[in-house]
Coordinates of C-alpha atoms and ligand atoms in Angstrom, one line a residue:
M1 CA 31.1 -35.5 -6.9
A2 CA 29.5 -36.0 -3.3
P3 CA 28.0 -32.7 -2.2
S4 CA 30.2 -30.8 0.3
A5 CA 29.1 -29.2 3.6
H6 CA 31.5 -26.5 2.9
P7 CA 29.5 -23.6 1.7
S8 CA 31.8 -22.3 -1.0
R9 CA 30.9 -25.6 -3.0
I10 CA 27.2 -25.0 -3.3
P11 CA 26.4 -25.8 -6.9
G12 CA 24.8 -22.9 -8.7
F13 CA 24.9 -20.5 -5.9
R14 CA 26.0 -17.2 -6.9
G15 CA 25.9 -15.1 -3.8
R16 CA 28.5 -14.7 -1.1
L17 CA 29.0 -17.4 1.6
L18 CA 30.3 -16.8 4.9
A19 CA 31.7 -19.8 6.9
P20 CA 33.3 -19.7 10.3
G21 CA 36.8 -18.0 10.2
E22 CA 36.2 -15.9 7.2
P23 CA 36.1 -12.2 7.6
G24 CA 32.6 -10.9 8.0
Y25 CA 31.2 -14.2 9.4
D26 CA 30.9 -13.1 12.9
R27 CA 28.8 -10.1 12.0
A28 CA 26.6 -12.1 9.5
R29 CA 25.8 -14.7 12.1
R30 CA 24.3 -12.1 14.4
V31 CA 20.7 -10.8 14.5
R32 CA 19.1 -7.7 16.0
N33 CA 19.4 -9.0 19.5
A34 CA 22.7 -9.4 21.6
R35 CA 21.0 -12.2 23.5
V36 CA 21.2 -14.3 20.6
D37 CA 24.7 -15.8 20.0
R38 CA 24.5 -18.7 17.6
R39 CA 27.0 -20.2 15.0
P40 CA 25.6 -21.4 11.8
A41 CA 27.6 -23.7 9.5
A42 CA 27.4 -20.8 6.9
V43 CA 25.5 -17.8 6.1
A44 CA 24.4 -17.6 2.5
R45 CA 23.7 -14.2 1.1
C46 CA 21.4 -14.9 -1.6
T47 CA 21.1 -12.7 -4.7
G48 CA 17.9 -14.0 -6.1
A49 CA 15.5 -16.9 -6.2
E50 CA 18.0 -19.2 -8.0
D51 CA 20.3 -18.9 -5.0
V52 CA 17.5 -19.7 -2.7
V53 CA 16.8 -22.7 -4.6
A54 CA 20.5 -23.8 -4.7
A55 CA 21.1 -23.2 -0.9
L56 CA 18.0 -25.1 0.0
A57 CA 19.0 -28.1 -2.2
H58 CA 22.4 -28.0 -0.4
A59 CA 20.7 -27.8 3.0
R60 CA 18.5 -30.8 2.1
E61 CA 21.4 -32.9 0.7
Q62 CA 23.5 -32.2 3.8
G63 CA 20.7 -32.4 6.3
L64 CA 21.5 -29.0 7.4
P65 CA 18.8 -26.9 9.5
V66 CA 17.8 -23.7 7.5
A67 CA 17.2 -20.3 9.2
V68 CA 15.7 -17.7 6.9
R69 CA 16.3 -13.8 7.3
G70 CA 14.6 -11.1 5.3
G71 CA 15.1 -7.6 6.5
G72 CA 16.7 -8.8 9.7
A73 CA 14.6 -6.9 12.2
G74 CA 13.3 -9.8 13.9
V75 CA 14.4 -10.0 17.6
A76 CA 13.4 -13.4 18.6
G77 CA 16.5 -14.9 16.9
W78 CA 14.9 -16.9 14.2
G79 CA 17.1 -15.4 11.5
T80 CA 20.1 -17.5 12.8
C81 CA 20.8 -21.0 14.1
D82 CA 23.5 -23.3 15.4
G83 CA 25.2 -25.4 12.9
G84 CA 22.7 -24.9 10.1
L85 CA 22.6 -22.8 6.9
V86 CA 21.3 -19.2 7.2
L87 CA 19.6 -17.9 4.0
D88 CA 20.2 -14.2 4.3
L89 CA 17.9 -12.4 1.8
G90 CA 19.0 -8.8 3.0
G91 CA 20.7 -8.2 -0.2
M92 CA 17.6 -8.9 -2.5
K93 CA 16.3 -5.3 -2.7
A94 CA 14.5 -4.9 -6.1
I95 CA 11.4 -2.7 -5.8
E96 CA 9.1 -1.8 -8.8
T97 CA 6.1 0.5 -8.4
D98 CA 3.4 0.8 -11.0
P99 CA 1.7 4.0 -10.2
A100 CA -1.2 3.6 -12.7
A101 CA -2.2 0.2 -11.3
R102 CA -1.3 1.3 -7.7
T103 CA 0.7 -1.7 -7.1
A104 CA 4.4 -2.7 -6.2
T105 CA 6.6 -5.6 -6.1
A106 CA 9.5 -5.9 -3.7
E107 CA 12.1 -8.4 -2.9
P108 CA 12.4 -9.7 0.8
G109 CA 15.6 -7.8 1.7
V110 CA 13.6 -4.4 1.4
T111 CA 13.2 -2.5 4.5
W112 CA 10.2 -0.1 5.1
G113 CA 12.3 2.9 4.7
E114 CA 13.4 1.7 1.3
F115 CA 9.8 0.7 0.3
D116 CA 8.4 4.1 1.3
A117 CA 11.1 5.9 -0.5
A118 CA 10.1 4.1 -3.8
T119 CA 6.3 4.2 -3.4
Q120 CA 6.3 7.9 -2.2
R121 CA 7.7 9.1 -5.4
H122 CA 4.2 8.4 -6.7
G123 CA 2.2 9.4 -3.5
L124 CA 1.4 5.8 -2.6
A125 CA 1.9 3.8 0.4
L126 CA 1.2 0.5 2.3
P127 CA 0.4 -0.1 6.0
G128 CA 3.9 -1.0 7.4
A129 CA 6.1 -0.7 10.4
R130 CA 6.8 2.7 12.0
N131 CA 10.7 2.2 11.9
T132 CA 12.5 2.7 8.5
D133 CA 14.9 -0.3 9.2
V134 CA 12.2 -3.0 9.7
G135 CA 12.0 -5.4 6.8
I136 CA 8.8 -5.9 4.7
A137 CA 9.1 -9.7 4.6
G138 CA 9.0 -11.1 8.2
H139 CA 6.5 -8.0 8.9
T140 CA 4.1 -9.1 6.0
L141 CA 4.2 -12.8 6.7
G142 CA 3.4 -12.3 10.4
G143 CA 0.4 -10.0 9.6
G144 CA 1.9 -6.6 9.7
V145 CA 0.3 -3.6 11.6
G146 CA 0.9 0.1 10.9
D147 CA -0.6 3.4 11.3
L148 CA -2.6 2.9 8.1
S149 CA -3.9 -0.3 9.1
R150 CA -7.2 1.1 10.5
Q151 CA -7.8 2.6 7.0
Y152 CA -6.5 -0.1 4.9
G153 CA -5.9 -3.3 6.9
L154 CA -2.9 -5.2 7.7
T155 CA 0.1 -5.3 5.5
S156 CA -0.8 -9.0 4.6
D157 CA -4.4 -7.8 3.7
N158 CA -2.7 -5.9 0.9
V159 CA -0.7 -8.7 -0.7
E160 CA -1.7 -9.6 -4.3
F161 CA 0.8 -12.5 -4.6
F162 CA 3.8 -14.1 -3.4
D163 CA 6.6 -15.7 -5.3
L164 CA 7.7 -18.6 -3.1
V165 CA 10.5 -21.2 -3.1
T166 CA 8.9 -24.3 -1.5
A167 CA 10.7 -26.7 0.9
D168 CA 11.3 -29.2 -2.1
G169 CA 12.8 -26.4 -4.1
H170 CA 9.9 -25.4 -6.5
Q171 CA 9.3 -22.0 -7.5
V172 CA 5.6 -21.0 -7.4
R173 CA 3.4 -18.1 -7.8
V174 CA 0.7 -18.0 -4.9
D175 CA -2.3 -15.8 -5.1
E176 CA -6.0 -16.0 -4.9
A177 CA -6.3 -18.1 -8.2
H178 CA -3.3 -20.2 -7.5
H179 CA -2.8 -22.3 -4.5
A180 CA -5.5 -20.3 -2.6
E181 CA -5.2 -22.1 0.7
L182 CA -1.4 -21.5 0.6
F183 CA -2.2 -17.8 -0.2
W184 CA -4.5 -17.8 3.0
G185 CA -1.8 -19.3 5.1
L186 CA 1.1 -17.1 4.0
R187 CA -0.8 -14.0 5.1
G188 CA -0.2 -14.4 8.8
G189 CA 1.4 -17.8 9.0
G190 CA 5.0 -16.5 9.3
G191 CA 7.9 -18.3 7.6
N192 CA 6.4 -21.8 7.7
F193 CA 5.7 -22.6 4.2
G194 CA 8.6 -21.6 2.2
V195 CA 11.0 -18.7 1.2
V196 CA 9.3 -15.7 -0.4
T197 CA 11.4 -14.3 -2.9
R198 CA 8.9 -11.5 -4.1
F199 CA 5.8 -9.8 -2.7
G200 CA 3.1 -8.1 -4.7
F201 CA 1.3 -5.5 -2.9
R202 CA -1.8 -3.2 -3.6
L203 CA -0.9 0.5 -2.6
H204 CA -3.1 3.5 -1.5
P205 CA -2.7 7.2 -2.1
V206 CA -1.0 8.9 0.9
R207 CA 1.2 11.8 0.7
T208 CA 1.1 13.6 4.1
V209 CA -0.1 12.9 7.6
V210 CA -0.9 15.1 10.5
A211 CA 1.2 13.6 13.3
G212 CA 3.8 14.1 16.2
T213 CA 4.2 13.5 19.7
L214 CA 2.2 14.6 22.8
A215 CA 4.5 14.4 25.9
H216 CA 3.1 13.8 29.5
P217 CA 4.8 13.3 32.9
A218 CA 4.6 9.7 34.3
A219 CA 2.2 10.8 37.0
R220 CA -0.5 11.3 34.5
A221 CA 0.0 8.1 32.9
G222 CA -3.4 6.4 34.1
R223 CA -5.5 9.5 32.9
V224 CA -3.6 9.9 29.6
L225 CA -4.2 6.1 28.8
R226 CA -8.0 6.4 29.5
Q227 CA -8.1 9.7 27.4
V228 CA -6.4 7.9 24.4
R229 CA -8.7 4.9 24.8
D230 CA -11.9 6.9 25.0
W231 CA -10.8 8.9 21.9
L232 CA -10.3 5.9 19.9
V233 CA -13.9 4.7 20.4
T234 CA -15.2 7.3 18.0
A235 CA -12.1 8.1 16.1
P236 CA -12.5 7.8 12.3
D237 CA -10.5 5.0 10.6
A238 CA -8.1 7.6 9.0
A239 CA -7.0 8.3 12.7
S240 CA -4.7 6.1 14.7
V241 CA -2.5 6.3 17.8
I242 CA 0.3 4.7 19.7
A243 CA 1.1 5.5 23.3
V244 CA 4.5 4.6 24.8
L245 CA 5.3 4.4 28.5
W246 CA 9.1 4.6 28.8
T247 CA 12.0 6.3 30.4
A248 CA 12.4 9.1 27.9
P249 CA 15.6 9.1 25.8
P250 CA 17.0 12.5 25.0
L251 CA 15.0 13.1 21.8
P252 CA 14.4 16.4 20.4
F253 CA 10.6 16.1 20.5
L254 CA 10.6 15.5 24.3
P255 CA 11.1 18.4 26.6
E256 CA 14.5 18.4 28.4
E257 CA 12.9 18.2 31.8
L258 CA 11.6 14.8 30.9
H259 CA 14.8 13.4 29.4
F260 CA 15.9 10.2 31.3
E261 CA 12.6 10.4 33.3
R262 CA 9.6 8.2 33.1
C263 CA 7.2 9.8 30.6
V264 CA 4.2 9.0 28.5
T265 CA 4.5 9.8 24.9
V266 CA 1.4 9.8 22.7
I267 CA 1.7 9.7 19.0
P268 CA -1.6 10.3 17.1
T269 CA -1.8 10.1 13.2
W270 CA -4.4 11.6 10.9
F271 CA -4.4 10.7 7.4
G272 CA -7.7 12.5 6.5
P273 CA -8.0 16.0 5.2
A274 CA -5.4 18.2 7.1
A275 CA -8.3 20.8 7.5
Q276 CA -10.1 18.4 9.7
A277 CA -7.1 17.4 11.9
D278 CA -7.6 20.1 14.7
E279 CA -11.2 18.8 15.3
V280 CA -10.3 15.0 15.3
L281 CA -7.3 15.5 17.3
A282 CA -8.5 18.0 19.9
P283 CA -9.5 15.6 22.6
L284 CA -5.9 14.4 22.7
R285 CA -4.2 17.8 22.3
E286 CA -6.5 20.0 24.4
G287 CA -8.4 17.6 26.6
E288 CA -7.7 17.1 30.2
P289 CA -4.9 16.2 30.8
A290 CA -3.3 18.4 28.0
P291 CA 0.4 17.6 27.0
V292 CA 3.3 19.4 28.3
R293 CA 4.8 19.4 24.8
D294 CA 2.8 19.0 21.4
T295 CA 4.7 18.7 18.3
V296 CA 1.8 17.5 16.1
T297 CA 1.9 19.0 12.6
E298 CA 1.7 18.2 9.1
L299 CA 4.4 16.0 7.8
S300 CA 5.4 14.1 4.5
Y301 CA 4.6 10.4 5.2
R302 CA 8.3 9.6 5.0
A303 CA 9.2 12.2 7.6
Y304 CA 6.6 10.6 9.8
Q305 CA 8.0 7.3 9.2
R306 CA 11.5 8.6 10.5
L307 CA 10.2 10.0 13.6
L308 CA 11.2 7.2 15.9
P309 CA 15.2 6.5 15.5
S310 CA 16.6 3.0 15.8
H311 CA 19.9 2.4 17.6
P312 CA 22.7 2.4 15.0
D313 CA 24.0 -1.0 16.1
H314 CA 21.3 -3.4 17.1
T315 CA 23.5 -6.3 17.5
L316 CA 24.7 -4.8 20.6
Q317 CA 21.3 -4.3 22.2
H318 CA 19.7 -7.0 24.3
V319 CA 16.0 -7.3 23.7
Y320 CA 12.9 -9.2 24.9
N321 CA 9.6 -7.8 23.6
R322 CA 6.2 -9.5 23.3
G323 CA 3.0 -8.2 22.0
E324 CA -0.5 -9.1 23.2
L325 CA -3.8 -8.5 21.4
L326 CA -6.5 -7.0 23.6
P327 CA -10.3 -6.7 22.7
E328 CA -10.5 -3.7 25.1
L329 CA -8.5 -1.7 27.5
T330 CA -10.3 -1.8 30.9
D331 CA -9.6 0.7 33.7
A332 CA -8.0 -2.3 35.6
T333 CA -5.8 -3.3 32.6
I334 CA -4.6 0.3 32.4
D335 CA -3.9 0.7 36.2
G336 CA -2.1 -2.7 36.1
L337 CA 0.1 -1.8 33.2
V338 CA 0.9 1.7 34.6
S339 CA 1.8 0.5 38.1
H340 CA 4.0 -2.3 36.9
W341 CA 5.8 0.1 34.6
Q342 CA 6.3 2.6 37.3
T343 CA 7.7 0.1 39.6
S344 CA 10.0 -1.6 37.0
G345 CA 13.5 -0.4 35.9
P346 CA 14.3 2.2 33.2
N347 CA 14.8 -0.6 30.6
Y348 CA 11.2 -1.7 30.7
S349 CA 8.6 -0.1 28.4
V350 CA 5.1 -0.5 27.1
V351 CA 3.7 0.4 23.8
L352 CA 0.0 0.5 23.3
G353 CA -1.2 0.7 19.6
A354 CA -4.7 1.1 18.1
L355 CA -6.2 -1.6 16.0
G356 CA -9.8 -2.0 14.7
G357 CA -11.3 -0.1 11.7
A358 CA -10.5 -2.1 8.4
I359 CA -8.5 -4.9 10.4
G360 CA -11.7 -5.8 12.1
R361 CA -14.1 -5.3 9.4
A362 CA -12.4 -7.9 7.1
P363 CA -14.8 -10.9 6.5
A364 CA -14.2 -13.8 9.0
G365 CA -11.0 -15.8 8.2
P366 CA -9.8 -14.2 5.2
T367 CA -6.1 -14.8 6.0
A368 CA -4.3 -16.7 8.8
F369 CA -4.1 -13.6 11.1
T370 CA -6.7 -14.5 13.6
H371 CA -7.7 -12.0 16.3
R372 CA -9.2 -9.3 14.3
D373 CA -11.7 -8.3 16.8
A374 CA -8.7 -7.0 19.1
R375 CA -8.8 -3.3 19.4
W376 CA -5.2 -2.9 21.0
F377 CA -1.9 -4.4 20.8
V378 CA 0.1 -4.0 23.8
E379 CA 3.8 -4.5 23.5
I380 CA 5.9 -5.2 26.5
C381 CA 9.6 -4.3 26.0
A382 CA 12.9 -4.9 27.8
Q383 CA 15.9 -3.4 26.1
W384 CA 19.4 -2.9 27.5
F385 CA 22.9 -2.6 26.7
G386 CA 26.0 -4.3 28.1
D387 CA 24.7 -6.4 31.0
P388 CA 25.0 -10.0 29.8
D389 CA 22.9 -11.2 32.8
S390 CA 19.4 -11.1 31.3
S391 CA 17.4 -12.1 34.4
A392 CA 17.0 -8.7 36.1
H393 CA 15.7 -7.3 32.8
L394 CA 13.5 -10.3 31.6
E395 CA 11.6 -10.8 34.9
P396 CA 9.7 -7.6 34.8
A397 CA 8.9 -8.0 31.1
R398 CA 7.6 -11.5 31.6
K399 CA 5.5 -10.4 34.6
G400 CA 4.2 -7.7 32.3
W401 CA 2.8 -9.8 29.6
Q402 CA 1.7 -12.5 32.0
A403 CA -0.4 -10.0 33.8
L404 CA -2.4 -9.7 30.6
Q405 CA -3.2 -13.3 30.2
D406 CA -6.8 -13.0 31.5
V407 CA -7.6 -10.2 29.0
T408 CA -5.7 -11.1 25.8
R409 CA -7.1 -12.8 22.8
G410 CA -3.4 -14.2 22.3
P411 CA 0.1 -13.0 21.5
Y412 CA 0.9 -11.1 18.3
L413 CA 3.1 -13.3 16.0
N414 CA 5.4 -10.5 14.8
L415 CA 6.2 -9.8 18.6
L416 CA 6.5 -13.3 20.0
P417 CA 9.9 -14.3 21.5
D418 CA 8.6 -17.3 23.2
P419 CA 8.8 -20.3 20.9
E420 CA 6.8 -22.8 22.9
N421 CA 4.0 -24.4 20.9
H422 CA 1.2 -23.4 23.1
W423 CA 1.9 -19.7 22.5
V424 CA 2.0 -20.2 18.8
R425 CA -1.3 -22.0 19.1
A426 CA -2.7 -19.2 21.1
A427 CA -1.7 -16.7 18.6
Y428 CA -3.8 -18.5 15.9
G429 CA -6.7 -20.0 18.1
T430 CA -7.5 -23.6 17.8
E431 CA -9.3 -23.6 14.5
T432 CA -6.7 -21.6 12.5
Y433 CA -3.8 -23.4 14.1
A434 CA -5.2 -26.7 13.0
R435 CA -5.9 -25.5 9.5
L436 CA -2.2 -24.1 9.4
R437 CA -0.9 -27.5 10.6
R438 CA -2.8 -29.2 7.7
L439 CA -1.1 -26.7 5.2
K440 CA 2.2 -27.2 6.8
A441 CA 1.8 -31.0 6.2
V442 CA 1.3 -30.3 2.4
W443 CA 4.0 -27.7 1.8
D444 CA 6.7 -28.6 4.4
P445 CA 5.9 -32.1 5.7
G446 CA 9.5 -32.4 7.0
N447 CA 9.5 -29.1 8.8
L448 CA 12.5 -27.7 7.0
F449 CA 11.4 -24.2 8.0
R450 CA 11.3 -24.6 11.7
F451 CA 13.1 -21.6 13.0
N452 CA 10.0 -19.4 13.3
A453 CA 6.8 -19.3 15.2
N454 CA 6.7 -23.0 14.3
I455 CA 3.6 -24.8 13.1
P456 CA 4.2 -28.6 13.3
P457 CA 2.9 -30.5 10.3
A458 CA -0.4 -32.3 11.1
P459 CA 0.1 -36.0 11.4
A460 CA -0.7 -37.9 8.1
K461 CA -4.1 -39.3 9.1
E462 CA -5.3 -35.8 10.2
N463 CA -4.3 -34.6 6.7
D464 CA -6.5 -37.0 4.7
Ligands
FAD1 C1 12.0 -1.4 15.8 C2 10.9 -2.4 15.3 C3 9.6 -1.9 15.0 C4 8.7 -2.8 14.7 N1 7.4 -2.2 14.4 C5 6.3 -3.1 14.1 C6 5.1 -2.5 13.7 O1 4.9 -1.3 13.7 N2 4.2 -3.4 13.4 C7 4.4 -4.8 13.4 O2 3.5 -5.4 12.9 N3 5.6 -5.2 13.6 C8 6.6 -4.5 14.0 N4 7.8 -4.9 14.3 C9 8.0 -6.4 14.4 C10 8.5 -6.8 12.9 O3 7.2 -6.8 12.0 C11 9.0 -8.2 12.9 O4 10.1 -8.3 13.8 C12 9.4 -8.8 11.5 O5 9.6 -10.1 11.5 C13 10.4 -8.1 10.9 O6 10.6 -8.5 9.5 P1 12.1 -8.7 8.9 O7 11.9 -9.2 7.6 O8 12.9 -7.5 9.1 O9 12.7 -9.7 10.0 P2 13.6 -11.0 9.8 O10 14.5 -11.1 11.1 O11 14.4 -11.0 8.6 O12 12.6 -12.1 9.7 C14 11.8 -12.6 10.8 C15 11.3 -14.0 10.4 O13 10.5 -13.9 9.3 C16 10.6 -15.0 8.5 N5 11.1 -14.6 7.2 C17 11.6 -13.3 6.8 N6 11.8 -13.3 5.6 C18 11.2 -14.3 5.0 C19 11.0 -14.8 3.6 N7 11.5 -14.0 2.6 N8 10.4 -15.9 3.4 C20 10.1 -16.7 4.4 N9 10.2 -16.5 5.8 C21 10.8 -15.1 5.9 C22 11.7 -15.9 9.0 O14 11.1 -16.8 10.0 C23 12.6 -14.9 9.8 O15 13.2 -15.5 10.9 C24 8.8 -4.1 14.7 C25 10.1 -4.7 15.0 C26 11.2 -3.8 15.5 C27 12.4 -4.2 15.6

């Protein structure tokens, strides 16, 4: 029988298939960004690697484009497409922790909240995203930065193996000993090389963290960012920080007088001995300027990871955010960021996050994540509800990251909404980009996996 484009006929597929007109389709086609409105031929909710193999075979036979969705937190819109097959891995949620070996395996639908819940039962953790509803899959494949990264490296630095379904439908175990070049490329190369159906991670002992929020009024922003920058220069690897320039939502950790006002929120973390926290964090908590509200205290790691709430329905939120990796924060960069924020609307915000430590100490070129000498990531965000006209919101955000182009090493893959090829190249640098193109030509020569920060396969002669 000839294969059918109708998804209910995919041979061997055991998961749920949602085609246009079926209940649930409209929700299933959406991603975490109301700006993205695409209509795939079907959404294939995979239950395991065999479903991935079956769905990919169907897509190849029918010539359907393929979009892959893991935890579903990506706002760039790569997790859906027009007229193609979406492989939704969100239901693949198995996690197994081996406390003695300090390792865990996890399927690609697992979120950081679920991963932390499983590993924290054993007092173990992995550098991961700060929000519980971000998926481990896209996060790890794009590099992965978390508060523990200065101590233990990127999330992708802690991968021991990937189980992968390749573009031609083979299932392979990828690690240091098997397909070493692919192992290099999967750690930072995004979803370009296949569908990961299981991750194997190394874990670290983490039970508590001294952390919280330090709130400052907007007028102090320039001084606060200098204070944070100067503190980081000598801060131990077990310490990290993010600083947020935003219009404050009415959150309990912010003083009422700052609600709905522009405000700076500094969030330091200290994973070292709690007895040393006061000394390490003193410059941020007691230095000049001192915060107007200080909620820093010892927390369980899971309580800290829940500190920043997410909106309950992301599909209603319009988002454009882009991250840049900076080797340093000069006074001029700080002043530029602050003045642009202060003159932009309330939907514009900036997040500065510490890098360095173990990220930068890794030997050169161990993974496809390139700009390891960056000391800061700067995330420029526009987020709004309701207004379908994006232009007024997008313009300040675009100006925000464009102003950093003279000082950035390149964009950060996990926060890159602009799919143009030169930005993907800038994220990797010329050498790594060329190496990734050669790898792509080996594992996905037809560019089946192209809804991502796409790496075009190298032409055949380059790959000889
Ligand atoms: C609220 C929020 C907080 C964030 N915080 C951080 C942070 O602290 N640090 C940080 O580094 N990043 C952070 N990010 C960015 C985040 O890491 C990326 O958006 C990441 O892609 C999310 O992974 P996901 O699996 O949930 O996303 P998805 O949308 O499911 O996946 C994104 C893309 O990754 C690829 N992909 C996903 N799963 C697979 C798979 N199994 N096999 C092959 N390809 C796959 C696909 O191309 C897919 O389109 C944050 C994002 C949000 C929304």
